[in-house]
mmCIF file of C-alpha atoms and ligand atoms in Angstrom:
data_model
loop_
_atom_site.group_PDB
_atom_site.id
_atom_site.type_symbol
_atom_site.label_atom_id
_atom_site.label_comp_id
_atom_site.label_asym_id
_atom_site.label_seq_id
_atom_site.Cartn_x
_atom_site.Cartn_y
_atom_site.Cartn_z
ATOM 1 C CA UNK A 2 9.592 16.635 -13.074
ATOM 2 C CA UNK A 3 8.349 13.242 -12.782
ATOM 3 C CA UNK A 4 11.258 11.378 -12.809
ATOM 4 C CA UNK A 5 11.275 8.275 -11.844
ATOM 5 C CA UNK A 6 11.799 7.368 -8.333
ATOM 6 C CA UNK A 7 11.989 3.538 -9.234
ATOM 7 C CA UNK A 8 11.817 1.275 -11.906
ATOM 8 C CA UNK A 9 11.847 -2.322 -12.405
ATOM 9 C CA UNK A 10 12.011 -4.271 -15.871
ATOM 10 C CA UNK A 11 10.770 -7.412 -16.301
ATOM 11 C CA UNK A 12 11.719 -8.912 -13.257
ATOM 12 C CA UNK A 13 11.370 -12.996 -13.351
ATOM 13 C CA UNK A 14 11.919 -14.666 -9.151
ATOM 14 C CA UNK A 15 11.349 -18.373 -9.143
ATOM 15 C CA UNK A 16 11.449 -20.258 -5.105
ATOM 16 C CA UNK A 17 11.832 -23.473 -4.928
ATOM 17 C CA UNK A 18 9.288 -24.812 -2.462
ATOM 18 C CA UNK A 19 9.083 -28.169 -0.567
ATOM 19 C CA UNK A 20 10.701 -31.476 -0.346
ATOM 20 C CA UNK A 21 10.929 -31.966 -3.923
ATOM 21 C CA UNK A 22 12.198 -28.302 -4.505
ATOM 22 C CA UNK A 23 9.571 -27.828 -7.172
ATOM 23 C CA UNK A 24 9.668 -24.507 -9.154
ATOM 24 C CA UNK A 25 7.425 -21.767 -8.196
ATOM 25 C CA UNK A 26 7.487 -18.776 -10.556
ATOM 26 C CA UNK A 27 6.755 -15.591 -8.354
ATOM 27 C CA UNK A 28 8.025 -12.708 -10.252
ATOM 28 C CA UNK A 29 6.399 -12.942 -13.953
ATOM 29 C CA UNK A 30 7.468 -10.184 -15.676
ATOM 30 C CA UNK A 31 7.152 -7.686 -13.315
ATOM 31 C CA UNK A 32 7.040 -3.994 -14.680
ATOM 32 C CA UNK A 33 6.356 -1.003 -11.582
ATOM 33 C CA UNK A 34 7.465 2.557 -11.990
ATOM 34 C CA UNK A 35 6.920 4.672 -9.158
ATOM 35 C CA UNK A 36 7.536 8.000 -10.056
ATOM 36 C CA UNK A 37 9.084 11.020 -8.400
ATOM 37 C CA UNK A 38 6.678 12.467 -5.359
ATOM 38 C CA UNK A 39 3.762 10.346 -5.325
ATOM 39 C CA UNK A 40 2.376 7.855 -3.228
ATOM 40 C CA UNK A 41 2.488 4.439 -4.932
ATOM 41 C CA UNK A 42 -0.489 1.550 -3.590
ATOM 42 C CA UNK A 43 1.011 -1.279 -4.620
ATOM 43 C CA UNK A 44 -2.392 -3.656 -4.329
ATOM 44 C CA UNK A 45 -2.902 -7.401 -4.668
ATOM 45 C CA UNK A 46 -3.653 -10.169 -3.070
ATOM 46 C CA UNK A 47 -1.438 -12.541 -0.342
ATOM 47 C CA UNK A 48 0.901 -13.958 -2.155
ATOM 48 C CA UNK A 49 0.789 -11.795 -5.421
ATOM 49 C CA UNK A 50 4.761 -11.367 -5.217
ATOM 50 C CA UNK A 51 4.528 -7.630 -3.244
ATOM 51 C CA UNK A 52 6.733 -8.633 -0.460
ATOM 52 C CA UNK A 53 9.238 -10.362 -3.036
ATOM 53 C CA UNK A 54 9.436 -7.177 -5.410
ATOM 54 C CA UNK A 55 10.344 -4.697 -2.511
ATOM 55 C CA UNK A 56 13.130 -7.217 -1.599
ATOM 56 C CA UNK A 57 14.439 -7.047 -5.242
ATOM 57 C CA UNK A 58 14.429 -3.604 -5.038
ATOM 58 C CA UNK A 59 16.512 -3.413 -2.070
ATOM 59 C CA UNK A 60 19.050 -6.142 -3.485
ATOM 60 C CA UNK A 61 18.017 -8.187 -0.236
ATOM 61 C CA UNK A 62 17.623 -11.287 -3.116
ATOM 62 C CA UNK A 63 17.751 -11.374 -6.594
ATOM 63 C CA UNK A 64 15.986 -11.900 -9.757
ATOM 64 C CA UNK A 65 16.943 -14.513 -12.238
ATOM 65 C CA UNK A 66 16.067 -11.987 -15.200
ATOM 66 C CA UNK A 67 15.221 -8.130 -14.940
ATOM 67 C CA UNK A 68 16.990 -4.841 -13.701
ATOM 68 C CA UNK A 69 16.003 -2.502 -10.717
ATOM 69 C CA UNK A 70 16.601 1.184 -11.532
ATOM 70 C CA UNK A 71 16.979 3.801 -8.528
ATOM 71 C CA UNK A 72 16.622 7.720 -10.020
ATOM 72 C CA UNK A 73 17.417 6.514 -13.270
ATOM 73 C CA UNK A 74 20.300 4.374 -12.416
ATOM 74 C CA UNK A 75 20.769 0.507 -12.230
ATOM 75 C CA UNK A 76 20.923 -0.385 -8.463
ATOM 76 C CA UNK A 77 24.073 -2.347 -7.612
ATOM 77 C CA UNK A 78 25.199 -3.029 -4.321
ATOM 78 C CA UNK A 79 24.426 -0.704 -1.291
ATOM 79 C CA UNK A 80 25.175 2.363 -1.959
ATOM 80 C CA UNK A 81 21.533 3.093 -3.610
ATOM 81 C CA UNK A 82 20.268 2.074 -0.072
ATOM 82 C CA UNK A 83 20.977 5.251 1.365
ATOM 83 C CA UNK A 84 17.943 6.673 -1.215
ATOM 84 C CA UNK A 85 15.497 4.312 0.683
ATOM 85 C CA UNK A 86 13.868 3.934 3.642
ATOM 86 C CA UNK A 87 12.293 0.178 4.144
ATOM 87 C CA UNK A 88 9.516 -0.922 6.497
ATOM 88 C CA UNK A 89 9.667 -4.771 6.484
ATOM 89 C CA UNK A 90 6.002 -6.825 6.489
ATOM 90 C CA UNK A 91 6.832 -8.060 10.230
ATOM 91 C CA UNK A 92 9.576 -5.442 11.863
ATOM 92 C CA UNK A 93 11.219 -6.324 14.534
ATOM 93 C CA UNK A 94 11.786 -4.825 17.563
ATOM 94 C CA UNK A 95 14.001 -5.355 21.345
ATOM 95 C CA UNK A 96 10.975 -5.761 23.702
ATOM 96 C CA UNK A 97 13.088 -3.951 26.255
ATOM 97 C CA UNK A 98 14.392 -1.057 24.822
ATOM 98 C CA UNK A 99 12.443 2.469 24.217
ATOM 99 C CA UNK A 100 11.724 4.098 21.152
ATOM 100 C CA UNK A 101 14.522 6.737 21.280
ATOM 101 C CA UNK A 102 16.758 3.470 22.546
ATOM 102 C CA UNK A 103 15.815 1.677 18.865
ATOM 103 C CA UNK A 104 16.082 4.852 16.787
ATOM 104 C CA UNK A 105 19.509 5.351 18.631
ATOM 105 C CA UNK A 106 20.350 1.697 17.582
ATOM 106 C CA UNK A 107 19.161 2.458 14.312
ATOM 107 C CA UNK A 108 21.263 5.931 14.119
ATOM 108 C CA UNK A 109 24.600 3.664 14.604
ATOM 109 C CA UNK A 110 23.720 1.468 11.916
ATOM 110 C CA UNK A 111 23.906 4.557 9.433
ATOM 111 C CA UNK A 112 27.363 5.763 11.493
ATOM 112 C CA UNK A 113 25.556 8.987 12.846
ATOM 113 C CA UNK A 114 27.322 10.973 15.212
ATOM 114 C CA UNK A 115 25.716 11.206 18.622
ATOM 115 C CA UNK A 116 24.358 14.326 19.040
ATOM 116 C CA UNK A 117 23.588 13.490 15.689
ATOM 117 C CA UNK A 118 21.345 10.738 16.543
ATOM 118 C CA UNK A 119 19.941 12.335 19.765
ATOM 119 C CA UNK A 120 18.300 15.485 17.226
ATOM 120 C CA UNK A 121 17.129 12.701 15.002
ATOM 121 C CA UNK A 122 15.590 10.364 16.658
ATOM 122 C CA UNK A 123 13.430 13.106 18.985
ATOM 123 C CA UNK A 124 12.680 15.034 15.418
ATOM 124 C CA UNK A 125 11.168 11.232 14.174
ATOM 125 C CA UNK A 126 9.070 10.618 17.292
ATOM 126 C CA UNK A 127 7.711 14.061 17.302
ATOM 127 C CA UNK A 128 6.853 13.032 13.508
ATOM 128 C CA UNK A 129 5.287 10.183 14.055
ATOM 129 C CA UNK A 130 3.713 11.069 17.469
ATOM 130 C CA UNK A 131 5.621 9.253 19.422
ATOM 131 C CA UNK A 132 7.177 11.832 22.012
ATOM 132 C CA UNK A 133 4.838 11.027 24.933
ATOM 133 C CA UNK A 134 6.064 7.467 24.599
ATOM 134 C CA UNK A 135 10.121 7.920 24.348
ATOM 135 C CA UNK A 136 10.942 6.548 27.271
ATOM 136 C CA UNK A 137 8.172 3.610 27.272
ATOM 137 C CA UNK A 138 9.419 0.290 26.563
ATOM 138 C CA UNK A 139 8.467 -0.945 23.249
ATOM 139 C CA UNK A 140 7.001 -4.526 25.066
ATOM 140 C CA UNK A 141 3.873 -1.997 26.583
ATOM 141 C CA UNK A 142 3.590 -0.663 22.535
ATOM 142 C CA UNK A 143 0.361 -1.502 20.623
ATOM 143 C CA UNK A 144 0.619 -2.633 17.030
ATOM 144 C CA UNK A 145 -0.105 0.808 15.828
ATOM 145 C CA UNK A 146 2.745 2.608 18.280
ATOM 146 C CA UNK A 147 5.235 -0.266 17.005
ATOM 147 C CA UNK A 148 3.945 0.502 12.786
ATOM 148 C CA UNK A 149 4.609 3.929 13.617
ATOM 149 C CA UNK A 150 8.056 3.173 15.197
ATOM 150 C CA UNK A 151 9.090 1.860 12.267
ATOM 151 C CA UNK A 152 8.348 4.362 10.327
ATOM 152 C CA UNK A 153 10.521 6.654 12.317
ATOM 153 C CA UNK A 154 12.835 3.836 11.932
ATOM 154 C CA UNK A 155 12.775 3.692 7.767
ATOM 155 C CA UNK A 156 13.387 7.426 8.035
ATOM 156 C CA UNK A 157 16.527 7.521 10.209
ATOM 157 C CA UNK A 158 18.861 8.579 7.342
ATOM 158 C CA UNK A 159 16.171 10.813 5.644
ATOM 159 C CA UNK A 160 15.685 8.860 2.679
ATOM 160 C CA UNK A 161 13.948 9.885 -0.554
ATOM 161 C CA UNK A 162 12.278 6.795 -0.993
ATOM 162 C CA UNK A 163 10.044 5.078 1.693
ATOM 163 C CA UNK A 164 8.481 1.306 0.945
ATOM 164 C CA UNK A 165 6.159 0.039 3.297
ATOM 165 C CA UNK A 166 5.376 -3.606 3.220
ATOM 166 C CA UNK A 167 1.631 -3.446 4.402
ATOM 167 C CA UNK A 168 1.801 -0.526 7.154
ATOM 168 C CA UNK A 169 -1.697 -0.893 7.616
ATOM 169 C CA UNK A 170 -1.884 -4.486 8.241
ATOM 170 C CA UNK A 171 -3.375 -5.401 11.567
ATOM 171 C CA UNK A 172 -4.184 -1.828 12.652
ATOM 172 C CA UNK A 173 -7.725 -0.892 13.950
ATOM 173 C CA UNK A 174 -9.403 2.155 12.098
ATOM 174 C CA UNK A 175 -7.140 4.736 14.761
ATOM 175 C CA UNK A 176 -3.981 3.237 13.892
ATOM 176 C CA UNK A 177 -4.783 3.137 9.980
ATOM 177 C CA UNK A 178 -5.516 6.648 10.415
ATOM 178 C CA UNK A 179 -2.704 7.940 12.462
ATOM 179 C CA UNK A 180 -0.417 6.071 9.317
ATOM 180 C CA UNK A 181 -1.903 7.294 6.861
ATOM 181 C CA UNK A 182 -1.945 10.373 8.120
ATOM 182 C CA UNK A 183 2.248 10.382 8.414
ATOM 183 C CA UNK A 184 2.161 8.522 5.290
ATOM 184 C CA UNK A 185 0.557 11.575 3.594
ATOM 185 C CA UNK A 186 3.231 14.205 5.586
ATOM 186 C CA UNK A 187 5.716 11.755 4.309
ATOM 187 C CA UNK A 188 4.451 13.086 0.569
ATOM 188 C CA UNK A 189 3.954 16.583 1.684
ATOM 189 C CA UNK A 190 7.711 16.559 2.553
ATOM 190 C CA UNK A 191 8.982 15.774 -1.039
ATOM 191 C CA UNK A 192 9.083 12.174 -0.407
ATOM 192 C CA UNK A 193 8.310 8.902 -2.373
ATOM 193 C CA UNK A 194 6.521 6.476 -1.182
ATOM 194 C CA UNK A 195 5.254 3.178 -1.959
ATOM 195 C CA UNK A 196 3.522 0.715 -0.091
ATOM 196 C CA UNK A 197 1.738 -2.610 -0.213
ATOM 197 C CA UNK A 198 -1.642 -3.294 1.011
ATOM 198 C CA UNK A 199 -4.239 -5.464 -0.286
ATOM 199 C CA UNK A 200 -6.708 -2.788 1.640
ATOM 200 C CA UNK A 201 -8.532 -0.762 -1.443
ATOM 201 C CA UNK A 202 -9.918 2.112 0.660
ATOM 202 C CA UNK A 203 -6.530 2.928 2.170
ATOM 203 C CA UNK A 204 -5.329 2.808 -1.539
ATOM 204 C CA UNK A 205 -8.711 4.990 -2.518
ATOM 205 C CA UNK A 206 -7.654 7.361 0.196
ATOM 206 C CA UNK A 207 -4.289 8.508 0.065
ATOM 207 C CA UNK A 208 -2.495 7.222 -3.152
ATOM 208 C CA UNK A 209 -2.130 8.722 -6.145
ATOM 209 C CA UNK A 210 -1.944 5.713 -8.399
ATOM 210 C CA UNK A 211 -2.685 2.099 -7.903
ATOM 211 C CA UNK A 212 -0.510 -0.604 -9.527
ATOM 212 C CA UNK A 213 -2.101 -4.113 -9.446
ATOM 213 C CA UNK A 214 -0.434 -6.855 -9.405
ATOM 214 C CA UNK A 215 -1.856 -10.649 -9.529
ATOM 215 C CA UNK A 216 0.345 -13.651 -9.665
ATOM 216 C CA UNK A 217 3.602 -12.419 -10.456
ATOM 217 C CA UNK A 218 2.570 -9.416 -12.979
ATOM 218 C CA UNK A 219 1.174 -5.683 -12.957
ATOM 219 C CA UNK A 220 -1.620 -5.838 -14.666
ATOM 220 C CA UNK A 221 -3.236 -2.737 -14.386
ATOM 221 C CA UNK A 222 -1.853 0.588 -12.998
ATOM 222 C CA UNK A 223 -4.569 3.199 -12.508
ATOM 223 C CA UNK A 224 -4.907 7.113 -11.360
ATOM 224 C CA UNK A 225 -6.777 7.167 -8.268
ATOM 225 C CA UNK A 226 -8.259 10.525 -8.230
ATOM 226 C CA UNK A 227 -8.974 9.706 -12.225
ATOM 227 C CA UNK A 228 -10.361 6.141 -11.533
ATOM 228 C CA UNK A 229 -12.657 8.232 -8.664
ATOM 229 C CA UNK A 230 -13.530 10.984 -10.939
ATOM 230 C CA UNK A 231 -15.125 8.699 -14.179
ATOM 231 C CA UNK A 232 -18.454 8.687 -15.332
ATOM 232 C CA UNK A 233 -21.336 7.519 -13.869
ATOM 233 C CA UNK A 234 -21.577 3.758 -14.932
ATOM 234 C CA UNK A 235 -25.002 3.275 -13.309
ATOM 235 C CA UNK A 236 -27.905 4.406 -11.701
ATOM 236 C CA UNK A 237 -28.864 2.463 -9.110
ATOM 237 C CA UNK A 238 -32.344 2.975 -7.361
ATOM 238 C CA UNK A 239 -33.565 1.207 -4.396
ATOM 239 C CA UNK A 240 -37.210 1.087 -3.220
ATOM 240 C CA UNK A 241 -40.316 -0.495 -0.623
ATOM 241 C CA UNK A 242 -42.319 -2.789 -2.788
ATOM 242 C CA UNK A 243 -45.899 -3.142 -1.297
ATOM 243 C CA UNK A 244 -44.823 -5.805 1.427
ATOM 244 C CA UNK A 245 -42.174 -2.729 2.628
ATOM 245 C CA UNK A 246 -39.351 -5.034 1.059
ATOM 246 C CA UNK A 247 -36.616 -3.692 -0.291
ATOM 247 C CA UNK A 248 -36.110 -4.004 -4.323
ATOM 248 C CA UNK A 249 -33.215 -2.375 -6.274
ATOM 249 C CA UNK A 250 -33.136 -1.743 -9.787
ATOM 250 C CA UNK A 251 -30.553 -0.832 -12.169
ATOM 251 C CA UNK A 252 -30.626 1.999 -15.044
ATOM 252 C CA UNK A 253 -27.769 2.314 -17.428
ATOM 253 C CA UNK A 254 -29.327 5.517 -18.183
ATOM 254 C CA UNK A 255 -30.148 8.842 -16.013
ATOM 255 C CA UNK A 256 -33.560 9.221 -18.114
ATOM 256 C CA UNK A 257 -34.331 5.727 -17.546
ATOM 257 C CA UNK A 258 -33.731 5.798 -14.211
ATOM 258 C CA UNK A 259 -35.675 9.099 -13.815
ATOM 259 C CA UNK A 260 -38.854 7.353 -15.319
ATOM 260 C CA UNK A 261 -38.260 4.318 -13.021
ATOM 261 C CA UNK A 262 -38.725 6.505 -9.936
ATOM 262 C CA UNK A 263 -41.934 8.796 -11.568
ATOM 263 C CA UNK A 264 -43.313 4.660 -11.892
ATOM 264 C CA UNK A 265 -42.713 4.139 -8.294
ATOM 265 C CA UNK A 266 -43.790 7.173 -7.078
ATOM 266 C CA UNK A 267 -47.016 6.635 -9.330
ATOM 267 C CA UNK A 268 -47.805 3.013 -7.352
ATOM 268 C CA UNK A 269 -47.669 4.935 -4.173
ATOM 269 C CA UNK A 270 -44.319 3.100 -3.204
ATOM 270 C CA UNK A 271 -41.637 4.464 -1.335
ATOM 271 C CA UNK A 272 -38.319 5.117 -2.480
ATOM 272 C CA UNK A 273 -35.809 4.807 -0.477
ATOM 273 C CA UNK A 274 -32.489 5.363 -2.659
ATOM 274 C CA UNK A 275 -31.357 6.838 -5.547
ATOM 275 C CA UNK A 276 -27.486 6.534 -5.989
ATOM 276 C CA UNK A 277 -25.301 7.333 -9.611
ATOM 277 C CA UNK A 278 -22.801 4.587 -9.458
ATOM 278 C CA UNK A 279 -19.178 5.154 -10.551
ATOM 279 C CA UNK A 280 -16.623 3.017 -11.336
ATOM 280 C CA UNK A 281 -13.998 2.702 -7.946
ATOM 281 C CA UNK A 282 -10.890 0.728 -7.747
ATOM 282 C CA UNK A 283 -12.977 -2.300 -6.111
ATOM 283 C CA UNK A 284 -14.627 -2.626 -9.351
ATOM 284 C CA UNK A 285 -11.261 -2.559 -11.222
ATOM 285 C CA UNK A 286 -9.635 -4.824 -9.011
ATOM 286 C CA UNK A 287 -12.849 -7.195 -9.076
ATOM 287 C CA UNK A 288 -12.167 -7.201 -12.885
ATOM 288 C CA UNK A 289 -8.494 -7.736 -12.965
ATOM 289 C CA UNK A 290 -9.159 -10.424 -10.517
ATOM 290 C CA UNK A 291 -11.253 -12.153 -12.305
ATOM 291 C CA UNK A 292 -10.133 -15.589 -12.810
ATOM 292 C CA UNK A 293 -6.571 -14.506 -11.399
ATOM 293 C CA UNK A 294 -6.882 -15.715 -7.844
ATOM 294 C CA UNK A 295 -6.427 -19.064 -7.507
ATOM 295 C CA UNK A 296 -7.843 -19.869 -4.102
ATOM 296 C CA UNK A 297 -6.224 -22.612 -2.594
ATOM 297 C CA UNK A 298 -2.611 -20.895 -2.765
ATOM 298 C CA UNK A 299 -0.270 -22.235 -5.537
HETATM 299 N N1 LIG B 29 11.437 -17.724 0.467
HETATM 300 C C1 LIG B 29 10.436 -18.263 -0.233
HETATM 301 N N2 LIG B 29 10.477 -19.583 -0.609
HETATM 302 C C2 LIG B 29 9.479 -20.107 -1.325
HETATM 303 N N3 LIG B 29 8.389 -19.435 -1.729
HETATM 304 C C3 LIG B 29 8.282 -18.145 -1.404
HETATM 305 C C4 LIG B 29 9.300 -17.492 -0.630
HETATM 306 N N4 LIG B 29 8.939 -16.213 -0.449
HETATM 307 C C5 LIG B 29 7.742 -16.072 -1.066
HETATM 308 N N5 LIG B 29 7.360 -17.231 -1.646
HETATM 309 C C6 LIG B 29 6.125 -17.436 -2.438
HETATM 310 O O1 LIG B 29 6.113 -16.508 -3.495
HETATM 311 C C7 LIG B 29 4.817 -15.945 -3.668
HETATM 312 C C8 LIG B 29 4.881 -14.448 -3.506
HETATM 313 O O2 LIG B 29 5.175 -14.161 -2.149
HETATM 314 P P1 LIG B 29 5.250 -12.683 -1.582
HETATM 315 O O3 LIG B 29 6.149 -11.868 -2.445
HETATM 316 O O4 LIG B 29 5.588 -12.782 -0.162
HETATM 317 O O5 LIG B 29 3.727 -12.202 -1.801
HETATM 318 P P2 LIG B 29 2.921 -11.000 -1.106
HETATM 319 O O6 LIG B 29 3.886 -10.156 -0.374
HETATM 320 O O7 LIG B 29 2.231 -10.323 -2.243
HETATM 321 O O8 LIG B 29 1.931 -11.658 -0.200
HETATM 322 C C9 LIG B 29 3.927 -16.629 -2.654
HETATM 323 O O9 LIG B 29 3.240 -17.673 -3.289
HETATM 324 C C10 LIG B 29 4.894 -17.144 -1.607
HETATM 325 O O10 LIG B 29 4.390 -18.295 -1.008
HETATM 326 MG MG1 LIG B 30 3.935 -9.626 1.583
#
């Protein structure tokens, strides 16, 4: 049991960027496990280096210093590819063709036999709710239909491993749903899966862990249903002062905070809140980020 599904080790990525091919160091010392079963949020900000670690992963470029492992073993070459599925950040599909057309496409890529490909690729739309739609061409698809597509698509040769480069991205609150929804099925069928988002309450929601990264590094990788379960950091109580404004106060402690509303209710005020606070991933992000994002890009 918890193996691990992936593991990078100290990955370093420089680009070079612009006319004078300056250095840019992406990859910092990268450290992510994601282990066997789960559901991985990889979170950070636009241009943390998420997009350039799932590439390393798949060998589609490589590190200048650092090692990918896949189950255990180092991943070399292709073979390992057959473990993962991979949605891209911006996946492209033929305007003209229909879903079961794509998956079909996608079916010869991994040499699948044709009847094969047919069982497949109607078992994947029925997955990802697609089957009304089969014979639609992708060019009438919504953003949502298309995410979803390429889900189906990452899972043509029933990998193990599914990364998702932002899923979410772009969706309205329907289409984030319906995702993380398969997303979650995804994990119910024995499957690993992590994706990128720089969305917290889609992290808060389905993953099991958060790793965060800023600038290049993991800084911080947390248990979600942990993080959600801590103690209270705060008591937060909100009430009408005499002009019927609102006023909130803090208490660090629940006695405290008891007195504080026996005061208002003593002035005749009226309360209108009283909430325990605890600690979420948006506060542990806000503190990791801290000083980390550096607002006007690199
Ligand atoms: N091909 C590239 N050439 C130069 N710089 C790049 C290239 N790809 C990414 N970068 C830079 O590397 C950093 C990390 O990018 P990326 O991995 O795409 O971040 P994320 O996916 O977290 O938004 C960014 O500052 C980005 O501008
Ligand atoms: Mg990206």
């Amino acid at each position: 049991m918890n193996a691990l599904a992936i593991r990078t080790n100290g990955l370093y990525k420089t680009y070079r960027t612009g006319f004078l091919h300056k250095k840019f160091l992406a990859l910092n010392n990268l450290n992510l496990e994601v282990k066997q079963g789960e559901i991985l949020g990889y979170l950070g900000p636009n241009g943390a280096g998420k997009t350039t670690t799932f590439k390393i992963i798949l060998d589609l470029i490589r590190p200048e210093k650092g090692e990918v492992y896949i189950w255990g073993k180092r991943a070399y070459g292709s073979s390992y590819r057959q473990e993962i599925g991979f949605l891209p950040d911006n996946p492209y599909f033929y305007d003209y063709l229909t879903p079961l057309e794509s998956l079909d496409f996608y079916g010869k890529l991994f040499n699948f036999k044709k009847s094969e490909r047919i069982e497949r690729s109607r078992e994947l739309l029925l997955w990802v709710g697609l089957d009304n739609f089969k014979d639609r061409q992708l060019r009438k698809f919504s953003r949502g239909m298309l995410q979803r597509l390429g889900v189906a698509q990452a899972l043509i040769n029933n990998p193990k491993i599914l990364i998702l480069d932002e899923p979410m991205l772009g969706l309205d609150p329907m289409g984030r749903r319906e995702l993380r929804d398969i997303i979650i099925k995804c994990k119910e069928n024995g499957k690993t899966v992590i994706f990128s988002t720089h969305i917290l309450s889609d992290v808060e929601m389905i993953c099991d862990r958060a790793a965060i990264i800023f600038n290049g590094t993991v800084h911080d990788v947390v248990s979600v249903e942990k993080t959600l379960e801590t103690e209270i950091q705060f008591y937060e109580v909100i009430y009408a002062n005499t002009t019927g404004k609102h006023e909130l106060i803090r208490f660090k402690e629940y006695k405290d905070a008891m007195e504080g509303v026996e005061n208002i209710n003593k002035q005749g005020l009226k309360m209108i809140s009283f909430n325990p606070h605890r600690m979420n991933l948006e506060d542990i992000f806000i503190k990791q980020a801290e000083g980390r994002i550096n607002r006007w890009g690199k």
